[in-house]
Short mmCIF file of C-alpha atoms and ligand atoms in Angstrom, two decimals:
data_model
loop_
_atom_site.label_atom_id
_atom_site.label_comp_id
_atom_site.label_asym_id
_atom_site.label_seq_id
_atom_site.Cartn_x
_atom_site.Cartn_y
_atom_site.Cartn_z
CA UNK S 1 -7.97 27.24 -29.98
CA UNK S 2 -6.77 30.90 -29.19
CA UNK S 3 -2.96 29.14 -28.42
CA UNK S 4 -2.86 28.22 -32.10
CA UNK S 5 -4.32 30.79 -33.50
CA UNK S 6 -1.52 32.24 -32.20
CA UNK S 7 1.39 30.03 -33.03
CA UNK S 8 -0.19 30.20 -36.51
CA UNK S 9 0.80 33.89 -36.48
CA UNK S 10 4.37 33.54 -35.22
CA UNK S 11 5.11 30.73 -37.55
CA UNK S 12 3.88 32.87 -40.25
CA UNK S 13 5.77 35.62 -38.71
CA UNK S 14 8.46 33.48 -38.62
CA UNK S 15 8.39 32.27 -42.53
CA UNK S 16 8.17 36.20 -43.66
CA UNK S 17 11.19 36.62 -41.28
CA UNK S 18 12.76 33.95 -42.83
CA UNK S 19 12.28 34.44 -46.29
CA UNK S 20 13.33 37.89 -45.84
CA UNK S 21 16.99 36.22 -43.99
CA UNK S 22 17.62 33.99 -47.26
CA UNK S 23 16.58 36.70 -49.93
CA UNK S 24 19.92 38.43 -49.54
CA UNK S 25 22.16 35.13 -49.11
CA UNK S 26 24.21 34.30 -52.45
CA UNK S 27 24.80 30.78 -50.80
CA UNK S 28 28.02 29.55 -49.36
CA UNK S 29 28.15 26.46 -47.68
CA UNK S 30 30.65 23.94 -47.42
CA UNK S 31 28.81 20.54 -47.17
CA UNK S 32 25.33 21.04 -49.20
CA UNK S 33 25.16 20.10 -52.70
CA UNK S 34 23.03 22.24 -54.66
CA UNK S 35 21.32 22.00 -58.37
CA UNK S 36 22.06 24.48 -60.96
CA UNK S 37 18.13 24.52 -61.34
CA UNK S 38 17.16 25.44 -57.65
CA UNK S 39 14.77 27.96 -57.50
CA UNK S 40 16.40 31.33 -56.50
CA UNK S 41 14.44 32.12 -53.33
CA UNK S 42 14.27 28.46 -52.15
CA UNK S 43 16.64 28.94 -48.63
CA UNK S 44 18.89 26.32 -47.28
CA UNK S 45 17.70 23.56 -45.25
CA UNK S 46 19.92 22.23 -42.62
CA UNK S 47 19.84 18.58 -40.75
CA UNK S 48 21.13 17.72 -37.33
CA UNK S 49 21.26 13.97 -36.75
CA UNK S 50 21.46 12.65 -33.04
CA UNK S 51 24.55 10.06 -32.97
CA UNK S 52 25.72 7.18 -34.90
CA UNK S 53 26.10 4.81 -31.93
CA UNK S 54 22.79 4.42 -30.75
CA UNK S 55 21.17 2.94 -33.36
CA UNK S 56 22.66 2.25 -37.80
CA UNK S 57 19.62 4.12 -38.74
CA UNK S 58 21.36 7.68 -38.77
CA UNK S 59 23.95 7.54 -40.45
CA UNK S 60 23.17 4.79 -42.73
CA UNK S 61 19.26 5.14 -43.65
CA UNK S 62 18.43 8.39 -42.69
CA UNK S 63 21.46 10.73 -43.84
CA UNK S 64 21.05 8.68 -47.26
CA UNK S 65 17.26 9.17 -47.85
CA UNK S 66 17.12 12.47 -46.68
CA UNK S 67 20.26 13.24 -49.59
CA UNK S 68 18.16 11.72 -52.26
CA UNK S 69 14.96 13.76 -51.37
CA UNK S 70 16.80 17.16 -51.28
CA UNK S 71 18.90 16.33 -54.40
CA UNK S 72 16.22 15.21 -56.45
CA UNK S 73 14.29 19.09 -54.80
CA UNK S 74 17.07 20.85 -56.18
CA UNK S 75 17.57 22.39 -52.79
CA UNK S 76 20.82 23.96 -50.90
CA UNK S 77 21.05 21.50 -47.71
CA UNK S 78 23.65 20.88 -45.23
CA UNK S 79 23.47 17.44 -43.59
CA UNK S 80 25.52 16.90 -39.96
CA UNK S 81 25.43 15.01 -36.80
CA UNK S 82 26.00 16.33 -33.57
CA UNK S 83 27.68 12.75 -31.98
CA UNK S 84 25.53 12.95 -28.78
CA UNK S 85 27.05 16.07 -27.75
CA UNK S 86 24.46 18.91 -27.01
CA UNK S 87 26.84 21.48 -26.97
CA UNK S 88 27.70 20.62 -29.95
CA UNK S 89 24.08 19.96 -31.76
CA UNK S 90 23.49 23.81 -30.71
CA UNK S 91 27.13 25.13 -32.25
CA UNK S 92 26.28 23.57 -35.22
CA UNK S 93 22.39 24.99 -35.33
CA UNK S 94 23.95 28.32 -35.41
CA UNK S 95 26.69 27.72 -38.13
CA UNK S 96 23.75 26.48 -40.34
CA UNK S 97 21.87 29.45 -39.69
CA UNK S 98 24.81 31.82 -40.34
CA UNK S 99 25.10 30.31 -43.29
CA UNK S 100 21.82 30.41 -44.95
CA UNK S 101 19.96 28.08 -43.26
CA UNK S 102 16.21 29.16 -43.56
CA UNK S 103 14.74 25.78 -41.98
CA UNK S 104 16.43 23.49 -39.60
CA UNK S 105 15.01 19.25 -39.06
CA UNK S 106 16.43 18.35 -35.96
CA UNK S 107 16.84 14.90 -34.43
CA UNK S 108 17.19 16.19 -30.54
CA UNK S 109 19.16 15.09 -28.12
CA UNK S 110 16.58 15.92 -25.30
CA UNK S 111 13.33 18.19 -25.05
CA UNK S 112 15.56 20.73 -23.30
CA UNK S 113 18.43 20.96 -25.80
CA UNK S 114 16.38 20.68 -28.11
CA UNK S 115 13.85 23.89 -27.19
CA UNK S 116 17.19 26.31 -26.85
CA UNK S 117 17.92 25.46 -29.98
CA UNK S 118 13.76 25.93 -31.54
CA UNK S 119 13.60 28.91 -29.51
CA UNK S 120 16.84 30.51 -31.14
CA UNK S 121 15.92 29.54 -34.44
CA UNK S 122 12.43 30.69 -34.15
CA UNK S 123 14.12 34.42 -32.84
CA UNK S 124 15.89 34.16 -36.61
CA UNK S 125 13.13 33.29 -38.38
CA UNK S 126 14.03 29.52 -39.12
CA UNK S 127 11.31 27.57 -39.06
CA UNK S 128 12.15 23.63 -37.08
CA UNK S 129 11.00 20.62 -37.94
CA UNK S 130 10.75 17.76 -35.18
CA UNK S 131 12.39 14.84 -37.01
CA UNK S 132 11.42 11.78 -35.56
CA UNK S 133 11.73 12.99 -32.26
CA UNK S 134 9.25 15.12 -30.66
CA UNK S 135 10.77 17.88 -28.65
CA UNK S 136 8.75 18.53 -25.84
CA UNK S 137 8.02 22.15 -25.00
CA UNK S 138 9.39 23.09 -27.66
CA UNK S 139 6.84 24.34 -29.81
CA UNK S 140 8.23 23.24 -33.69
CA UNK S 141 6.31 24.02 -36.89
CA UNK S 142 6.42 20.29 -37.77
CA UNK S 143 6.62 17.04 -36.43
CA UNK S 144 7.79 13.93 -38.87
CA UNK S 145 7.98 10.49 -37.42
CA UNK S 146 6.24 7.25 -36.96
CA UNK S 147 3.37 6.01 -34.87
CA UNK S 148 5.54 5.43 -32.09
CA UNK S 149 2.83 3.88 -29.58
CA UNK S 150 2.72 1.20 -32.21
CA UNK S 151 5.89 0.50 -32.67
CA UNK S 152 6.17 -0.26 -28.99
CA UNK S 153 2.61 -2.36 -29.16
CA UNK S 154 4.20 -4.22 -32.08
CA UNK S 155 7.05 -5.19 -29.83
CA UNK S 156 4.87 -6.49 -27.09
CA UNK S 157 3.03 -8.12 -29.23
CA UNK S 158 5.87 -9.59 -30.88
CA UNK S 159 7.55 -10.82 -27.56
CA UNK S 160 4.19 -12.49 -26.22
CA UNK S 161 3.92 -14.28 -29.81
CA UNK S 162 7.87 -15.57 -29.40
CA UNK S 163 6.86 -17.16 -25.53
CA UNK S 164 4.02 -18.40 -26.32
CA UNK S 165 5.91 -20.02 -29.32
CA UNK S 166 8.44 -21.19 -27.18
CA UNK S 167 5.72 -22.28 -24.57
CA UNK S 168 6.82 -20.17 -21.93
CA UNK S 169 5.03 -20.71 -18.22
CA UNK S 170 5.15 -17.46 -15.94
CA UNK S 171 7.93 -16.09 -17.71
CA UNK S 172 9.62 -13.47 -16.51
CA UNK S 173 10.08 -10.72 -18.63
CA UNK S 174 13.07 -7.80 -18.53
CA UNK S 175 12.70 -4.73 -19.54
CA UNK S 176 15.45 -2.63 -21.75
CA UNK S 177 13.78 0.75 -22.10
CA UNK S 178 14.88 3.66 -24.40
CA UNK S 179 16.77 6.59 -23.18
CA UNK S 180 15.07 8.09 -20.35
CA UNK S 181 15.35 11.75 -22.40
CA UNK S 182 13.55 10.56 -25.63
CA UNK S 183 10.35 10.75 -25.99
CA UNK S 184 10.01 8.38 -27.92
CA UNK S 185 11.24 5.76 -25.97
CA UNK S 186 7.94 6.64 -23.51
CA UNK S 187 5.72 6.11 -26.49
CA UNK S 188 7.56 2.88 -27.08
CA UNK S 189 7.54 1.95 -23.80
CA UNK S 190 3.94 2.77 -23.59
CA UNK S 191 2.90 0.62 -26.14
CA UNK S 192 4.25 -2.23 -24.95
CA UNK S 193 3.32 -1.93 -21.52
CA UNK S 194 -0.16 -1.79 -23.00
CA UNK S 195 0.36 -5.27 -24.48
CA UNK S 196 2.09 -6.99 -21.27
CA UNK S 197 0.80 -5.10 -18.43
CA UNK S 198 -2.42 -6.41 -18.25
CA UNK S 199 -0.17 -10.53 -18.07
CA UNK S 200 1.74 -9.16 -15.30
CA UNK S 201 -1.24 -8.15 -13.20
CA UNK S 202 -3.13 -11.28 -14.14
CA UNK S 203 -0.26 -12.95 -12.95
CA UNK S 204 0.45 -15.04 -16.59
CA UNK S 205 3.61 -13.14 -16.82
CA UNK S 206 5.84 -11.75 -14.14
CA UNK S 207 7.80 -8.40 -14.68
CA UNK S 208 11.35 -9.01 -13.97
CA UNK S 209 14.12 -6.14 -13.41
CA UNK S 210 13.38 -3.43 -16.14
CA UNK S 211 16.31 -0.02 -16.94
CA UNK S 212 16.52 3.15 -19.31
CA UNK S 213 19.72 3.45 -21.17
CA UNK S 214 20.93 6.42 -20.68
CA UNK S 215 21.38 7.86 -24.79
CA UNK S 216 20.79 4.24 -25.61
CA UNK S 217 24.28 3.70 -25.19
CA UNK S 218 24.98 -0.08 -26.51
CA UNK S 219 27.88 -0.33 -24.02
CA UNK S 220 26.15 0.74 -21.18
CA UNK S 221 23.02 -1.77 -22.52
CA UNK S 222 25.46 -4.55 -21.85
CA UNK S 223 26.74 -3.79 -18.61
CA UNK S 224 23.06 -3.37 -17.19
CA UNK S 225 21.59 -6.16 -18.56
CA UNK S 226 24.54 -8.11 -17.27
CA UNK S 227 23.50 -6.51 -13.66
CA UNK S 228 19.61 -7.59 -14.31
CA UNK S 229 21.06 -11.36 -15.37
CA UNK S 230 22.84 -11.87 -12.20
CA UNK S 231 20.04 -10.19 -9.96
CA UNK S 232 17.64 -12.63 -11.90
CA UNK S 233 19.17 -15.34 -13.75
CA UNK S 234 15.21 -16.76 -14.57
CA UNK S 235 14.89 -13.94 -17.13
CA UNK S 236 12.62 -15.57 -19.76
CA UNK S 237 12.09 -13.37 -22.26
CA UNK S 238 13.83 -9.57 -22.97
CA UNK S 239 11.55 -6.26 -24.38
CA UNK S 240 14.26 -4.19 -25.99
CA UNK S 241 13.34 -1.01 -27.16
CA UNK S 242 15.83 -1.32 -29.82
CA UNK S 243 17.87 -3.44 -32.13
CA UNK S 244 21.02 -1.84 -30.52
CA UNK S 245 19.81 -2.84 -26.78
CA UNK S 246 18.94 -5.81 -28.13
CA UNK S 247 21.83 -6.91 -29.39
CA UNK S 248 23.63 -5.84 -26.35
CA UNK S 249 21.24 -8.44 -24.22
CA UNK S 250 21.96 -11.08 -26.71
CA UNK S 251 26.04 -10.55 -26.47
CA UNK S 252 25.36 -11.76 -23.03
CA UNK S 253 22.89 -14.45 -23.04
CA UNK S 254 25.30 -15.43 -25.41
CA UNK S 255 27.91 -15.72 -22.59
CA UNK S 256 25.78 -17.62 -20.55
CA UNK S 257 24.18 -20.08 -23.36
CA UNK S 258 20.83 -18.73 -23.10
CA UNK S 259 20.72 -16.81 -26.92
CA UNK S 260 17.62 -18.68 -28.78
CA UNK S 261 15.81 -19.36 -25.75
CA UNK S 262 15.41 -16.08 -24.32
CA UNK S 263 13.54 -14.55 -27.12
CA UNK S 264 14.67 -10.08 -27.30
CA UNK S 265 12.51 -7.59 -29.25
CA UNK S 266 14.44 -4.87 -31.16
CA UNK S 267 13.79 -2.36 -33.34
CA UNK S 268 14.89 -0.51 -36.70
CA UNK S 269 15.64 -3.42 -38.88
CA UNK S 270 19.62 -3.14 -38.98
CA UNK S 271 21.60 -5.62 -40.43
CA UNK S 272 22.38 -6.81 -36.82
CA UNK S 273 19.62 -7.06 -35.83
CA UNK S 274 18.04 -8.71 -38.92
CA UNK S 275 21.18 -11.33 -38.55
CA UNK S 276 20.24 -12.02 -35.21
CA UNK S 277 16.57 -12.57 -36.20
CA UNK S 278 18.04 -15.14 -38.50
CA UNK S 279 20.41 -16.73 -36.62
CA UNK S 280 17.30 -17.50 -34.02
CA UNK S 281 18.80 -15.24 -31.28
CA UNK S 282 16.41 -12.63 -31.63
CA UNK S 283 12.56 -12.87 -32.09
CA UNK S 284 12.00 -10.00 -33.53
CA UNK S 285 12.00 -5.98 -34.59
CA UNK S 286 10.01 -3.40 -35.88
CA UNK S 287 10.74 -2.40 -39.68
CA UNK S 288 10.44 1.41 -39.95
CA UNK S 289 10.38 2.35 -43.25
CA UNK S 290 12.88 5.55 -42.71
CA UNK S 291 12.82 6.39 -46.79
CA UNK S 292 8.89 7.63 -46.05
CA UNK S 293 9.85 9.46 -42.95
CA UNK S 294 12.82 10.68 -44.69
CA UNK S 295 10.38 12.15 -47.39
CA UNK S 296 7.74 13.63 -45.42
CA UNK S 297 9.90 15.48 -44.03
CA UNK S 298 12.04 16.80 -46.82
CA UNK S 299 8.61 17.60 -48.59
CA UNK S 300 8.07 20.30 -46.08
CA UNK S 301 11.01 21.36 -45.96
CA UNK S 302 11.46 21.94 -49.13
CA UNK S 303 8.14 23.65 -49.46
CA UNK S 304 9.43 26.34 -46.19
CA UNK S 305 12.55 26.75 -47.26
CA UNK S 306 10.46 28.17 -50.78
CA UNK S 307 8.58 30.17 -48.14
CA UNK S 308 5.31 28.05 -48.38
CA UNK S 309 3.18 27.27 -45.74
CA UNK S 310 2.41 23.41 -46.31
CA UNK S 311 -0.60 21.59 -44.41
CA UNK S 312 0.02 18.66 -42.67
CA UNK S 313 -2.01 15.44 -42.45
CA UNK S 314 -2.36 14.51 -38.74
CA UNK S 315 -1.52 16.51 -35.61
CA UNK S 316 0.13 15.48 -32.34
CA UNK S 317 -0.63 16.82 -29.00
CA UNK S 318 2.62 18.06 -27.14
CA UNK S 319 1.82 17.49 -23.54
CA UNK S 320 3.77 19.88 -22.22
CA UNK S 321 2.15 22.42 -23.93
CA UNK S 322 -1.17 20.90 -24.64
CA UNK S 323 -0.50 22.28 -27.68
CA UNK S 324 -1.36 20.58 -31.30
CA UNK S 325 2.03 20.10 -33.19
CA UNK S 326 1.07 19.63 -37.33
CA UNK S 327 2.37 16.34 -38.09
CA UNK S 328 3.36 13.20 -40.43
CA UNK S 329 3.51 9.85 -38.54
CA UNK S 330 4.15 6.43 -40.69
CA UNK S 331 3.44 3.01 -40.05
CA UNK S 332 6.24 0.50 -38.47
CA UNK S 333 5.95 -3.11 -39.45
CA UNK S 334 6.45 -6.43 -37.11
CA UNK S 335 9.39 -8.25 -39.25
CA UNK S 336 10.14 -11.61 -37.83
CA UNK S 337 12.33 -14.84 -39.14
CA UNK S 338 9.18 -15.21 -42.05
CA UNK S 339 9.37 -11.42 -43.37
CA UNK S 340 12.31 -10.17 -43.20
CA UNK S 341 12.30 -10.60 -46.95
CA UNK S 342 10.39 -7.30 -47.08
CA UNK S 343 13.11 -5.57 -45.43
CA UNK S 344 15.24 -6.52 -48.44
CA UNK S 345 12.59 -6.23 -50.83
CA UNK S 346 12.02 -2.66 -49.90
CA UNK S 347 15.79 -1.86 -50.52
CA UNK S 348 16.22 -0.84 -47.01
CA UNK S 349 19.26 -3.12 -46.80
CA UNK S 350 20.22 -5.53 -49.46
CA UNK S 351 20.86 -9.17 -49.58
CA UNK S 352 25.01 -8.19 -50.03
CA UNK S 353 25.13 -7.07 -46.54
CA UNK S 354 22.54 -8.99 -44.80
CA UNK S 355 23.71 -12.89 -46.22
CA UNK S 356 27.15 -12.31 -45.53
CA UNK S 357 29.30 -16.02 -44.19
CA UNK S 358 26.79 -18.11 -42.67
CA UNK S 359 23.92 -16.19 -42.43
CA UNK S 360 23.71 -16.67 -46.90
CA UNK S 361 22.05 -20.43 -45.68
CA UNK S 362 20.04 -18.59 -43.30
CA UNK S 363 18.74 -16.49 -46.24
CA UNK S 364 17.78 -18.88 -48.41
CA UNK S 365 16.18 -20.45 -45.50
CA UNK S 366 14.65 -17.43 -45.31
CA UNK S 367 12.87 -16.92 -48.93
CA UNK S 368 15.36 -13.83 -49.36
CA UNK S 369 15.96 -13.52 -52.93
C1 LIG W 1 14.37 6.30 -32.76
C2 LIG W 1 14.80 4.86 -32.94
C3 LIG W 1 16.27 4.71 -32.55
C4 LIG W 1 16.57 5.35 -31.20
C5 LIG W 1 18.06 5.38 -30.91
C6 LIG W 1 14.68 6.75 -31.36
O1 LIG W 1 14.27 8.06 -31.14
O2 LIG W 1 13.00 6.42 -33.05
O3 LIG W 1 14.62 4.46 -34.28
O4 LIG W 1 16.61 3.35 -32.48
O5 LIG W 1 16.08 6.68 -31.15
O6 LIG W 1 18.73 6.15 -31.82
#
């Protein structure tokens, strides 16, 4: 109680400080668009996006959404990604702030990274929001994401429905965790250990050889799963924490004729891994609906960068700190061959680039209009 009673207070002292920063900025910046009808005192909001390897989502979901939400604000924003490269993620942190940059969303690299950069911005007066991933330790004003438990529950549940569709007996399930330095890829990981923990000690299911990917790097997916193949060529089923990994399992089952009846989880809906899905190599992913993330998130930034203090509706606990972190978290969806019409339907990627060659009989196969 007394610990945020007392964060309230420096992230009040930190808007004042803040407000007081942008108030004698005329605004030059060389990648933010701004509107002629921006309010004068609204400050500039910058973005730091991870990578654009480890998952589409970045650079082709979330750079666009978050563009539309701050364009249609009438807010000064500056939009980059720091290509996996920490040093980097912090150089550019403190060209956004030189330049006007009165809140920063960051997508960090890891908790540690992540808290040098909070920690300096905080020491400017720039308020941080956590953007999907939660920095831990790190103390930001705001966390935006989804409930990330559930998406991993979703993909357990999703990989028990796909053996027991394929009648599976005892099969012996691989793991493809997240990168070891995200926590999100715990709370995925946690979720679906929730659903297929309880097969492997009742002996229905047996684990098989599980990894992290290091900055769920695709490549490295490959070359590890290759590794967990040949160390256990009986691998009957594949939890991938992500369409990317996924994919990367696939690639090889593909090499050794066992893509459609090793059934892989994934996640974020991509057009691969939405092919995939429909070309029966993959069972399934989680749909995360990054346009509502994307506007939670620019909603309160928006209202900091006018120097408001907005409420939040949920809070998550940081347990690091113990400390409650004000926060927005959205709901994934299971999509599998059946749905993932509502991927298209929701605009999230359209039937152009999805039906492409042979996948268009797929489509239709698929209700996709
Ligand atoms: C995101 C996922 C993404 C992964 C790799 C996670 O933090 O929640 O959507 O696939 O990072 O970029």
């Amino acid at each position: 109680m007394r610990k945020g009673i007392l964060s309230l207070t420096a992230a009040a002292a930190a808007l004042a400080l803040g407000l007081t920063a942008c108030g004698g900025d005329s605004g030059q910046t060389t990648t933010s668009t701004s509107s002629a009808s921006a309010p004068a005192k609204a400050g500039k909001i910058g973005v730091i996006l991870p990578d654009s390897k480890s998952s589409a989502r970045w650079e082709t979901a979330d750079r666009k959404y978050l563009e539309e939400a701050f364009k249609a604000a009438g807010v000064q924003y500056d939009i980059q990604n720091a290509q996996n490269d920490k040093t980097a993620f912090q150089t550019i942190a403190d060209q956004m702030v030189t330049n006007g940059a009165t809140v920063l969303m960051i997508v960090n690299l890891d908790s540690g990274s992540g808290k040098a950069v909070i920690d300096k911005a905080k020491s400017q007066g720039v308020a941080v929001i956590d953007y999907d991933r939660l920095t831990l330790g790190g103390g930001a004003a705001y966390y935006v994401s989804f409930d990330n438990t559930k998406v991993g529950t979703l993909q357990g549940e999703g990989l028990v429905k796909c053996l027991t569709d394929k009648k599976a007996e005892k099969p012996i399930v691989a793991y493809l965790n997240g990168s070891p330095t995200d926590n999100n890829a715990t709370l995925f990981k946690a979720g679906y250990d929730g659903v297929l923990k309880p097969k492997f000690d009742s002996g229905e299911y047996v684990k098989g050889p599980e990894q992290s990917v290091p900055d769920w790097d695709n490549t490295q997916a490959g070359t590890l799963f290759e590794q967990m193949l040949t160390e256990q060529p009986k691998i009957a089923g594949v939890l991938a924490a992500n369409d990317g990994l996924g994919n990367a399992a696939i690639t090889v089952l593909k090499k050794n004729n066992l893509n459609g009846k090793v059934p892989v989880t994934g996640q974020d809906a991509t057009v691969q891994g939405l092919q995939n899905i429909l070309a029966g190599d993959q069972c399934m992913t989680v749909y995360k609906a990054v346009k509502k993330e994307a506007d939670a998130a620019a909603k309160l930034a928006v209202a900091l960068a006018k120097g408001e203090k907005p409420t939040a509706t949920s809070s998550v606990k940081d347990p690091e700190t113990g400390q409650d972190v004000p926060s927005e978290l959205m709901e994934p969806q299971a999509i599998y061959f059946d749905n993932v019409k509502d991927v298209v339907a929701d605009g999230y990627v359209t039937k152009e680039e999805l039906c492409t060659g042979d996948f268009a009989e797929k489509c239709t196969e698929a209700g996709i209009q």
